[in-house]
Amino acid sequence: MPNAFGAVVRRSRLTMGCHTPRRFPYTTPPELRGAGGRLHQVVIVGAGPVGLAAAIDLAQHGIHCIVLDDNDVVSIGSRAICWSKRTLEIFDRLGVGERMLAKGVTWQVGRVYHRDQELYSFNLLPERGHKMPAFINLQQYYVEEYLVERAAELEGLIQLRWKNRFLGLELRDESVGVKVDTPDGSYRLETRWLLAADGARSAVRNALGLEFKGEEFEEKFLIADVRTATDYPSDRRFWFQPTFDPSESVLVHRQPDDVFRIDFQLGWDADVDAEREPARVSERVHHVLGREARFEVQWCSIYTFRCARLGRFVHGRVLFAGDSAHVVSPFGARGGNGGIQDVDNLCWKLALVAQGRAPRALLESYNLERVHGSDENIRHSRRTTRFMTPKSVAERQLRDATLALARDFPFARTLVNSGRLSRPCSLERFAGTVASGNGVAGPMAPGMPCTDAPVMFSGQRPGWLLETLGGDFTIVIFAVHAADAARRQAELRAGGLRLPLRVIVPAAAAVTAENMESVLCDVQGLAGERYGGGPGVTYLIRPDQHVAARFAIFDPAALAAAHASTIAWNN
Ligand SMILES: Cc1cc2nc3c(=O)[nH]c(=O)nc-3n(C[C@H](O)[C@H](O)[C@H](O)COP(=O)(O)OP(=O)(O)OC[C@H]3O[C@@H](n4cnc5c(N)ncnc54)[C@H](O)[C@@H]3O)c2cc1C
């Protein structure tokens, strides 16, 4: 049988050693040392990617939080590897984007094969001028380690409590009582807000008796993470009915450290014990890497999956994010990426509410917006699963006919579904009555996540537009002259609006010392192009880098109204 790498693998060599997950020290919590008794702002259950990212985001807003995790180690084994552009942008806002990017394997091209023929390829980011790539592949344990390191930098605001297991809760009007178990015994915490980021089997969800409604899929998949040194490219490669292996499908991703993730679709009736046999796994890996290949299997497991979500993500003072709120299949990389988008959407709102600067109603917008995002992910995940695992003879015949046609006919290629990869969720339908930008051209309508563009700071330092947005509400104005910045700033202050201001000017505009702080030069003209940025066009950007409102002309009163209405969630 020909192998999957074709001519690419010459002779791979065996490399030894695998990543040893870091352990974090358990320390006896203050409550068991006679201290405690305080009312905490936020307690987060779960130090997975979602809980850790939430702690960092909240801390960046000045909110203290305690993170409880029942373990003392980052994620072991093979879980998320594909992190999307939007997630990287959020990680960048949290101060870890560049670290992830430096370690991760960058990719943007996916190739889809049927048997031994490439059907088509897709490019997830064909245009230039973005800081972050379409995707990186990075093992979940690295992502969590980097988040733990970032959390440590925010010491004083974040307490990470390892080997602290959430046991139960008591709901009160103004707080939540939390029972926690540790190696030294159990204790209680009192918190204003409890964030459940404790994964798919969420103990918080169970404690509240909440239904997690969805659909189980019987199809079994074998994951093998193998370490081998080859010059195999970083493109995503997906085979339907490969000629080199008896699997229904095979997916290959390159990860850092010369590790490859290989997913084999075994079928619903696979004999799990037989498939897990080391000799059987090695044989399959040889089918992909070639007979000559030498490799080390770092991780191997068989999984099935389900698509499910909670009815609501906000239950009084208990909030759900990540896998505790929703789960999908790994195809499409929507689980972890969706969870990080939850964090992005939730934390600024929770911070404003916790600080008494916004009404509790604002949290309902988190519920609505992220239930919408989760439904979008579940919809895509179900469609992919239906295509990959036809349920009846008729469905299979239709699927196989589509694959056969796709070899020669472009229309059939659009029906082939090997996983629609995670994209940022648009909140356009929630933008409501906030000004929709009459007269402003370009795709950046209210609700859209901001797109990036290269800019020049202070007239001399190259950077990116997204680096200047987020964290707080921000006003972006397109202007002809850099001198407009000071004038606009004064007008905003006179109108009582004290928000960060970015004034985007053409590359040729003269930037002087007095206005350089807020002025960004549109060096390649891409910001103007992407935001329909004629002179006077003004945007109000939310702390999660989504457009709250846009206007054809600068109008401080309209901006103030849009700001107030977004916070009050009275759309
Ligand atoms: C095979 C596979 C491949 C995947 N690939 C991708 C991918 O490429 N891209 C992607 O985006 N997603 C992917 N996912 C999904 C991704 O792994 C999850 O969506 C992600 O881990 C969810 O993060 P989380 O923080 O919500 O939950 P988790 O990562 O599950 O973290 C939950 C944390 O809570 C802790 N905890 C649990 N119970 C308690 C308790 N009682 N008390 C205290 N702590 C507790 C756990 O120890 C854990 O640390 C994949 C999943 C699988 C299984």
XYZ file of C-alpha atoms and ligand atoms in Angstrom:
624
model
C 0.000 0.000 0.000
C 1.300 3.502 -0.719
C 1.757 5.609 2.392
C 0.040 8.910 3.071
C 3.174 11.032 2.867
C 3.891 9.917 -0.689
C 7.297 11.143 -1.736
C 7.716 13.480 1.227
C 9.005 10.952 3.744
C 12.440 9.870 2.840
C 13.739 8.108 5.903
C 12.451 9.261 9.195
C 14.546 8.712 12.248
C 13.436 7.736 15.689
C 13.607 10.512 18.237
C 13.169 9.821 21.899
C 11.683 11.675 24.783
C 8.366 13.366 25.202
C 7.041 16.371 27.003
C 6.849 15.859 30.754
C 3.846 17.758 32.012
C 4.664 20.251 34.718
C 3.334 19.696 38.215
C 2.331 22.668 40.326
C 2.729 22.744 44.091
C -0.216 22.242 46.409
C -0.236 24.528 49.415
C -2.644 24.384 52.329
C -5.317 27.019 51.627
C -5.568 29.972 54.071
C -9.027 28.793 55.179
C -7.426 25.621 56.622
C -4.743 27.680 58.358
C -7.217 29.704 60.377
C -7.512 32.597 57.911
C -10.229 33.136 55.336
C -13.818 34.168 56.013
C -13.651 36.822 53.260
C -16.232 37.374 50.555
C -14.342 36.807 47.296
C -15.108 38.562 44.013
C -14.847 35.554 41.655
C -14.088 31.866 42.180
C -13.316 29.866 39.052
C -13.646 26.076 39.087
C -11.187 24.487 36.647
C -7.690 25.452 35.510
C -8.065 24.222 31.946
C -7.523 26.662 29.063
C -10.883 28.325 29.723
C -10.568 28.779 33.479
C -6.989 30.041 33.196
C -7.780 32.459 30.363
C -10.765 33.768 32.347
C -8.631 34.362 35.431
C -6.100 36.328 33.363
C -8.772 38.362 31.603
C -10.527 39.198 34.880
C -7.209 40.074 36.520
C -6.389 42.426 33.638
C -9.651 44.177 34.530
C -8.508 44.418 38.171
C -10.762 41.609 39.439
C -9.364 39.232 42.074
C -10.075 35.568 41.510
C -9.363 32.178 43.027
C -8.956 29.282 40.606
C -9.661 25.791 41.987
C -8.400 22.711 40.192
C -8.758 19.132 41.375
C -5.408 18.241 39.791
C -1.855 19.578 40.056
C -0.845 19.176 36.439
C -1.766 20.633 33.062
C -3.796 18.585 30.593
C -2.225 15.155 30.071
C -2.589 13.268 26.818
C -3.788 14.382 23.484
C -6.528 16.966 23.412
C -6.741 20.312 21.619
C -3.996 21.148 19.148
C -5.554 23.552 16.611
C -5.896 27.136 17.861
C -7.588 29.603 15.561
C -6.658 33.135 14.560
C -9.371 34.613 16.779
C -8.135 32.623 19.775
C -4.590 33.812 19.123
C -5.836 37.400 18.981
C -7.551 36.907 22.334
C -4.415 35.268 23.762
C -2.472 38.265 22.485
C -4.799 40.595 24.388
C -4.123 38.411 27.449
C -0.353 38.750 26.973
C 0.446 35.209 25.727
C -0.274 35.336 21.985
C 3.312 35.791 20.847
C 4.533 32.998 23.128
C 1.971 30.581 21.639
C 2.812 31.714 18.111
C 6.544 31.228 18.628
C 6.127 27.617 19.755
C 3.187 26.572 17.558
C 3.275 25.177 14.033
C 1.629 27.759 11.778
C -0.673 26.608 8.996
C -3.401 27.949 6.755
C -3.814 25.357 3.983
C -5.948 22.246 4.279
C -5.904 19.411 1.728
C -8.744 16.950 1.273
C -8.239 13.604 -0.449
C -10.491 10.798 -1.562
C -8.625 7.506 -1.748
C -5.335 8.462 -3.433
C -6.441 11.649 -5.168
C -6.421 15.198 -3.832
C -9.965 16.567 -4.242
C -9.218 20.153 -3.345
C -7.298 22.403 -1.000
C -8.442 25.462 0.924
C -6.576 28.476 2.225
C -7.999 29.846 5.471
C -6.184 33.186 5.270
C -5.367 34.146 1.693
C -4.982 37.891 2.396
C -1.926 39.599 3.829
C -1.748 42.118 6.650
C -2.720 40.195 9.812
C -0.579 39.724 12.918
C -1.935 36.255 13.627
C -2.027 33.319 11.197
C -5.153 31.319 10.340
C -4.167 28.561 12.768
C -1.376 27.209 14.868
C -1.043 23.662 16.099
C 0.099 23.590 19.699
C -0.444 20.852 22.252
C -2.993 21.777 24.915
C -0.426 21.168 27.672
C 1.774 23.947 26.281
C -1.200 26.299 26.011
C -2.091 25.631 29.648
C 1.527 25.940 30.820
C 1.905 29.332 29.145
C -1.395 30.490 30.646
C -0.264 29.360 34.112
C 2.965 31.349 33.662
C 1.016 34.429 32.593
C -1.331 34.026 35.566
C 1.716 33.926 37.843
C 2.768 37.334 36.490
C -0.550 38.691 37.743
C 0.135 37.442 41.249
C -1.844 39.295 43.843
C -4.887 39.172 41.602
C -4.969 35.429 40.837
C -4.630 32.591 43.345
C -4.186 29.214 41.663
C -5.158 26.474 44.093
C -4.054 23.052 42.847
C -5.543 19.854 44.270
C -8.589 21.823 45.409
C -11.663 19.907 44.279
C -15.054 21.592 44.020
C -17.519 19.514 46.028
C -20.743 21.487 46.126
C -22.401 24.879 46.387
C -25.099 26.839 48.146
C -26.876 29.622 46.287
C -27.681 32.798 48.170
C -29.125 36.114 46.956
C -25.863 38.024 47.176
C -23.237 35.262 47.040
C -22.454 31.600 46.430
C -21.062 29.276 49.087
C -18.529 26.804 47.700
C -17.354 23.586 49.387
C -13.828 22.516 48.469
C -11.860 19.344 49.238
C -8.060 19.237 49.570
C -5.425 16.743 50.759
C -5.634 18.564 54.133
C -9.414 18.335 54.437
C -12.339 20.385 53.197
C -13.205 24.060 53.614
C -15.728 26.657 52.454
C -15.424 29.791 50.358
C -17.924 32.565 49.893
C -17.899 34.354 46.536
C -19.969 36.930 44.715
C -19.622 35.047 41.420
C -18.792 31.457 40.580
C -17.462 30.635 37.111
C -17.735 26.973 36.134
C -14.889 26.084 33.777
C -14.624 22.511 34.988
C -14.966 20.742 31.685
C -17.347 18.350 29.997
C -18.209 16.419 33.161
C -18.747 19.639 35.115
C -19.314 19.011 38.813
C -20.817 22.509 39.119
C -23.372 21.665 36.425
C -24.197 18.435 38.251
C -24.456 20.224 41.597
C -27.131 22.475 40.093
C -28.865 19.488 38.464
C -28.763 21.160 35.038
C -29.596 19.247 31.901
C -26.839 18.933 29.273
C -28.900 18.211 26.208
C -27.453 16.861 22.993
C -26.584 13.956 20.818
C -24.106 11.105 21.314
C -22.236 9.771 18.288
C -21.217 6.114 18.273
C -18.383 6.440 15.760
C -15.018 5.532 17.271
C -11.795 7.391 16.523
C -8.257 6.366 17.339
C -5.812 9.145 18.128
C -2.106 8.487 17.906
C 0.403 11.219 18.710
C 3.696 10.042 17.262
C 7.103 11.583 17.366
C 9.156 11.243 14.229
C 11.480 13.508 12.321
C 10.307 14.118 8.778
C 9.993 17.106 6.509
C 6.241 16.535 6.211
C 4.562 19.904 5.595
C 2.411 21.700 8.165
C -0.781 21.658 6.020
C -3.831 19.889 7.461
C -4.381 16.650 5.488
C -7.601 14.704 5.488
C -8.288 11.457 3.588
C -11.707 9.937 3.023
C -11.388 6.164 2.507
C -7.583 6.228 2.218
C -5.914 3.546 0.129
C -3.069 3.192 2.636
C -5.203 2.187 5.685
C -8.531 0.418 6.265
C -9.891 3.434 8.231
C -12.950 5.323 7.028
C -10.900 8.509 7.217
C -7.474 9.709 8.363
C -6.499 13.203 9.515
C -2.881 14.297 9.991
C -1.645 17.441 11.749
C 1.919 18.461 12.476
C 2.606 19.692 16.020
C 5.724 21.193 17.609
C 8.591 18.913 18.762
C 8.267 16.699 15.647
C 5.005 15.251 16.943
C 2.207 14.283 14.538
C -1.427 13.899 15.487
C -2.997 11.103 13.464
C -6.745 10.532 13.771
C -8.088 7.256 12.398
C -11.839 6.872 11.956
C -12.478 3.260 13.007
C -16.242 2.962 12.548
C -19.008 2.512 15.136
C -18.472 -1.232 15.572
C -14.670 -1.242 15.995
C -13.225 -3.656 18.554
C -11.747 -1.140 20.976
C -9.449 -3.597 22.766
C -8.008 -4.960 19.519
C -7.521 -1.495 18.023
C -5.682 -0.320 21.107
C -3.085 -3.111 20.893
C 0.358 -1.472 20.461
C 1.218 -3.686 17.458
C -2.035 -2.737 15.735
C -1.489 0.983 16.412
C 2.089 0.778 15.100
C 0.899 -0.962 11.967
C -1.592 1.829 11.292
C 1.031 4.507 11.940
C 3.339 2.741 9.478
C 0.526 2.927 6.905
C 0.641 6.701 7.241
C 4.365 7.295 7.722
C 5.666 4.483 5.544
C 7.306 1.117 6.209
C 10.706 2.683 6.754
C 9.537 5.141 9.342
C 10.837 5.067 12.878
C 8.665 6.719 15.461
C 7.685 6.778 19.080
C 3.995 6.674 20.026
C 3.596 9.368 22.672
C -0.101 8.987 23.238
C -2.836 6.745 21.966
C -6.506 6.678 22.851
C -9.886 5.823 21.378
C -12.693 8.303 21.711
C -16.296 8.914 20.782
C -17.920 12.323 21.150
C -21.148 14.184 21.584
C -22.594 17.579 20.727
C -24.429 19.070 23.694
C -24.984 22.307 25.559
C -26.661 23.768 28.596
C -29.970 25.554 27.991
C -28.513 28.723 29.535
C -24.954 29.721 30.437
C -25.976 32.101 33.255
C -27.715 30.746 36.352
C -27.988 33.574 38.825
C -24.506 34.073 40.242
C -23.158 30.916 38.601
C -21.768 31.302 35.076
C -20.660 28.553 32.705
C -17.938 28.717 30.036
C -16.061 26.238 27.849
C -16.780 22.505 27.927
C -18.898 22.823 31.064
C -21.360 24.813 28.927
C -21.048 23.086 25.545
C -19.202 20.266 23.782
C -18.657 19.435 20.096
C -16.624 16.961 18.052
C -12.906 17.720 17.608
C -13.347 18.020 13.805
C -13.419 21.744 13.156
C -11.454 22.634 16.309
C -14.419 24.382 17.833
C -14.268 23.131 21.454
C -11.312 24.947 22.963
C -11.568 27.840 20.504
C -15.264 28.277 21.349
C -14.394 28.247 25.049
C -11.830 31.015 24.632
C -14.439 33.084 22.774
C -16.729 32.564 25.810
C -14.016 34.044 28.013
C -13.539 36.996 25.663
C -17.258 37.724 25.707
C -17.830 37.190 29.418
C -14.944 38.690 31.354
C -15.322 42.379 30.541
C -19.017 42.132 31.321
C -18.455 40.303 34.602
C -15.772 42.832 35.538
C -18.102 45.790 34.905
C -20.925 44.149 36.852
C -18.628 43.108 39.719
C -17.295 46.665 39.938
C -20.830 48.080 40.008
C -20.278 49.872 36.680
C -22.940 47.947 34.738
C -26.252 46.345 35.653
C -26.527 42.559 36.039
C -28.610 42.551 32.854
C -25.347 42.846 30.922
C -24.580 39.233 31.838
C -27.705 38.171 29.985
C -26.010 39.386 26.808
C -23.237 36.852 27.540
C -25.862 34.143 27.802
C -27.556 35.093 24.520
C -24.422 35.792 22.507
C -22.526 32.683 23.524
C -25.505 30.343 23.332
C -25.718 31.640 19.764
C -21.975 30.981 19.260
C -22.324 27.509 20.714
C -25.282 26.695 18.466
C -23.230 27.775 15.455
C -20.427 25.411 16.536
C -22.792 22.528 17.232
C -24.504 23.020 13.869
C -21.180 22.805 12.016
C -20.025 19.874 14.106
C -23.217 17.889 13.445
C -23.022 18.533 9.701
C -19.424 17.338 9.571
C -20.252 14.267 11.599
C -23.192 13.412 9.363
C -20.936 13.614 6.300
C -18.128 11.619 7.884
C -20.365 8.979 9.472
C -23.422 8.337 7.279
C -26.187 6.740 9.352
C -28.069 4.755 6.695
C -27.350 2.988 3.421
C -28.972 5.859 1.520
C -26.887 8.488 3.359
C -23.748 6.502 2.636
C -24.580 6.181 -1.047
C -25.182 9.921 -1.265
C -21.932 10.677 0.584
C -19.890 8.293 -1.577
C -21.461 9.711 -4.743
C -20.523 13.231 -3.576
C -16.921 12.161 -3.034
C -16.781 10.454 -6.417
C -18.227 13.514 -8.173
C -15.899 15.858 -6.300
C -12.975 14.297 -8.157
C -14.127 15.949 -11.390
C -16.812 18.522 -10.561
C -16.117 21.646 -8.494
C -19.776 21.997 -7.353
C -19.536 18.660 -5.501
C -16.391 19.794 -3.656
C -18.417 22.407 -1.791
C -20.528 19.565 -0.344
C -17.536 17.603 0.945
C -17.195 18.199 4.688
C -14.091 17.123 6.618
C -14.648 19.744 9.356
C -15.476 23.428 8.854
C -12.752 25.044 10.910
C -13.435 27.399 13.780
C -14.197 30.961 12.769
C -14.887 33.989 14.934
C -18.520 34.250 15.864
C -20.348 37.321 14.572
C -22.790 38.988 16.939
C -24.488 41.076 14.237
C -27.964 39.941 15.185
C -27.411 41.225 18.748
C -26.291 44.699 17.708
C -29.943 45.757 18.013
C -30.794 49.427 17.865
C -27.212 50.588 18.360
C -26.313 52.646 15.303
C -25.724 50.329 12.404
C -23.516 52.701 10.534
C -25.613 54.263 7.812
C -23.359 55.351 5.045
C -20.297 53.405 6.206
C -19.017 50.916 3.682
C -17.070 47.787 4.508
C -17.853 44.580 6.319
C -17.223 45.800 9.876
C -20.866 46.061 10.884
C -21.858 46.257 14.558
C -21.397 42.818 16.125
C -18.462 41.816 13.913
C -15.133 40.901 15.515
C -12.578 43.542 14.501
C -10.269 42.559 11.715
C -6.579 43.340 11.982
C -4.418 45.660 9.863
C -0.790 46.793 9.966
C -0.284 50.266 11.446
C 2.590 52.495 12.525
C 2.600 53.734 16.139
C 3.952 57.134 17.074
C 4.888 57.677 13.474
C 7.769 55.196 13.701
C 7.062 51.831 15.385
C 5.334 49.172 13.271
C 2.525 47.262 14.948
C -1.031 46.015 14.523
C -4.420 47.614 14.912
C -5.716 44.846 17.198
C -2.865 45.517 19.616
C -4.472 48.887 20.289
C -8.022 47.633 20.789
C -9.641 45.644 23.550
C -9.619 45.528 27.322
C -11.694 48.708 27.489
C -14.217 50.324 25.152
C -12.198 52.173 22.506
C -13.126 54.829 19.973
C -11.544 54.613 16.525
C -11.764 57.609 14.219
C -10.500 57.855 10.649
C -9.040 61.308 9.922
C -6.964 63.098 7.311
C -4.713 65.022 9.699
C -2.972 63.750 12.810
C -3.728 67.105 14.410
C -7.408 66.052 14.547
C -6.578 63.688 17.414
C -6.229 66.373 20.111
C -9.397 68.138 18.914
C -11.465 64.955 18.953
C -10.114 64.022 22.372
C -11.196 67.395 23.760
C -14.656 67.064 22.199
C -15.108 63.600 23.726
C -14.053 64.851 27.154
C -16.405 67.821 26.878
C -19.174 65.291 26.151
C -18.204 63.320 29.279
C -16.804 60.314 27.393
C -13.378 59.329 28.729
C -12.464 56.344 26.597
C -9.209 55.458 24.853
C -9.066 57.037 21.406
C -7.279 55.824 18.263
C -7.103 58.159 15.311
C -6.147 56.443 12.066
C -4.508 58.700 9.498
C -3.022 58.087 6.050
C 0.624 57.075 5.926
C 1.622 60.501 4.637
C 0.052 62.450 7.530
C 2.515 64.327 9.747
C 2.586 63.017 13.308
C 3.792 65.395 15.974
C 4.811 64.876 19.584
C 1.492 66.179 20.982
C -0.703 63.750 19.119
C 1.495 60.706 18.662
C -0.006 58.731 21.572
C -3.366 58.118 19.948
C -2.399 58.363 16.263
C -1.938 55.291 14.108
C -0.669 55.571 10.548
C -2.433 53.326 8.069
C 0.860 52.368 6.444
C -0.517 50.041 3.800
C -4.008 51.533 3.563
C -5.489 48.246 4.797
C -7.199 49.670 7.899
C -9.088 52.170 5.744
C -9.952 49.467 3.236
C -11.178 46.973 5.825
C -13.145 49.500 7.920
C -14.554 51.680 5.132
C -12.493 54.397 6.723
C -13.309 57.663 4.972
C -12.583 60.868 6.941
C -14.880 61.127 9.975
C -15.910 57.460 10.036
C -16.019 56.497 13.706
C -16.243 53.161 15.484
C -17.031 52.256 19.067
C -15.216 49.009 19.823
C -16.182 46.728 22.714
C -13.560 45.446 25.182
C -13.702 42.064 23.382
C -12.705 43.702 20.082
C -16.199 43.487 18.574
C -17.768 46.501 16.880
C -20.394 48.027 19.204
C -21.433 50.831 16.812
C -20.183 52.767 13.801
C -21.013 56.172 12.407
C -20.361 57.970 9.134
C -19.433 61.125 11.040
C -17.847 61.827 14.396
C -20.631 62.589 16.877
C -19.729 62.518 20.598
C -23.375 62.432 21.709
C -24.155 59.423 19.500
C -21.023 57.660 20.758
C -21.966 58.309 24.386
C -25.473 56.968 23.754
C -24.128 53.840 22.048
C -21.664 53.282 24.899
C -24.360 53.637 27.554
C -26.754 51.406 25.674
C -24.164 48.659 25.156
C -23.336 48.601 28.868
C -26.942 48.710 29.997
C -27.822 46.029 27.458
C -30.990 47.878 26.596
C -30.805 47.136 22.898
C -9.202 14.363 21.084
C -9.556 15.802 21.241
C -9.069 16.735 20.344
C -9.436 18.068 20.473
N -8.929 18.979 19.587
C -9.268 20.270 19.709
C -8.667 21.251 18.872
O -7.811 20.934 18.050
N -9.034 22.553 19.039
C -9.954 22.917 19.986
O -10.255 24.108 20.080
N -10.496 22.020 20.828
C -10.174 20.714 20.720
N -10.655 19.811 21.622
C -11.540 20.277 22.691
C -10.755 20.917 23.860
O -9.806 20.001 24.363
C -11.723 21.323 24.959
O -12.776 22.048 24.382
C -11.024 22.183 26.021
O -10.121 21.426 26.777
C -12.057 22.786 26.970
O -11.399 23.533 27.940
P -12.046 23.758 29.387
O -11.073 24.607 30.112
O -13.447 24.215 29.225
O -12.156 22.309 30.036
P -10.999 21.295 30.435
O -9.826 21.447 29.546
O -11.634 19.964 30.513
O -10.540 21.770 31.871
C -11.367 21.549 33.000
C -10.500 21.643 34.241
O -11.371 21.531 35.383
C -10.778 20.668 36.325
N -11.864 20.095 37.137
C -12.782 19.192 36.775
N -13.600 18.915 37.787
C -13.189 19.663 38.827
C -13.627 19.810 40.179
N -14.657 19.123 40.681
N -12.976 20.673 40.981
C -11.929 21.399 40.516
N -11.458 21.274 39.250
C -12.089 20.425 38.427
C -10.013 19.649 35.482
O -8.946 19.039 36.198
C -9.482 20.515 34.361
O -8.228 21.058 34.684
C -10.312 18.467 21.513
C -10.784 17.525 22.420
C -10.416 16.205 22.298
C -10.917 15.223 23.306
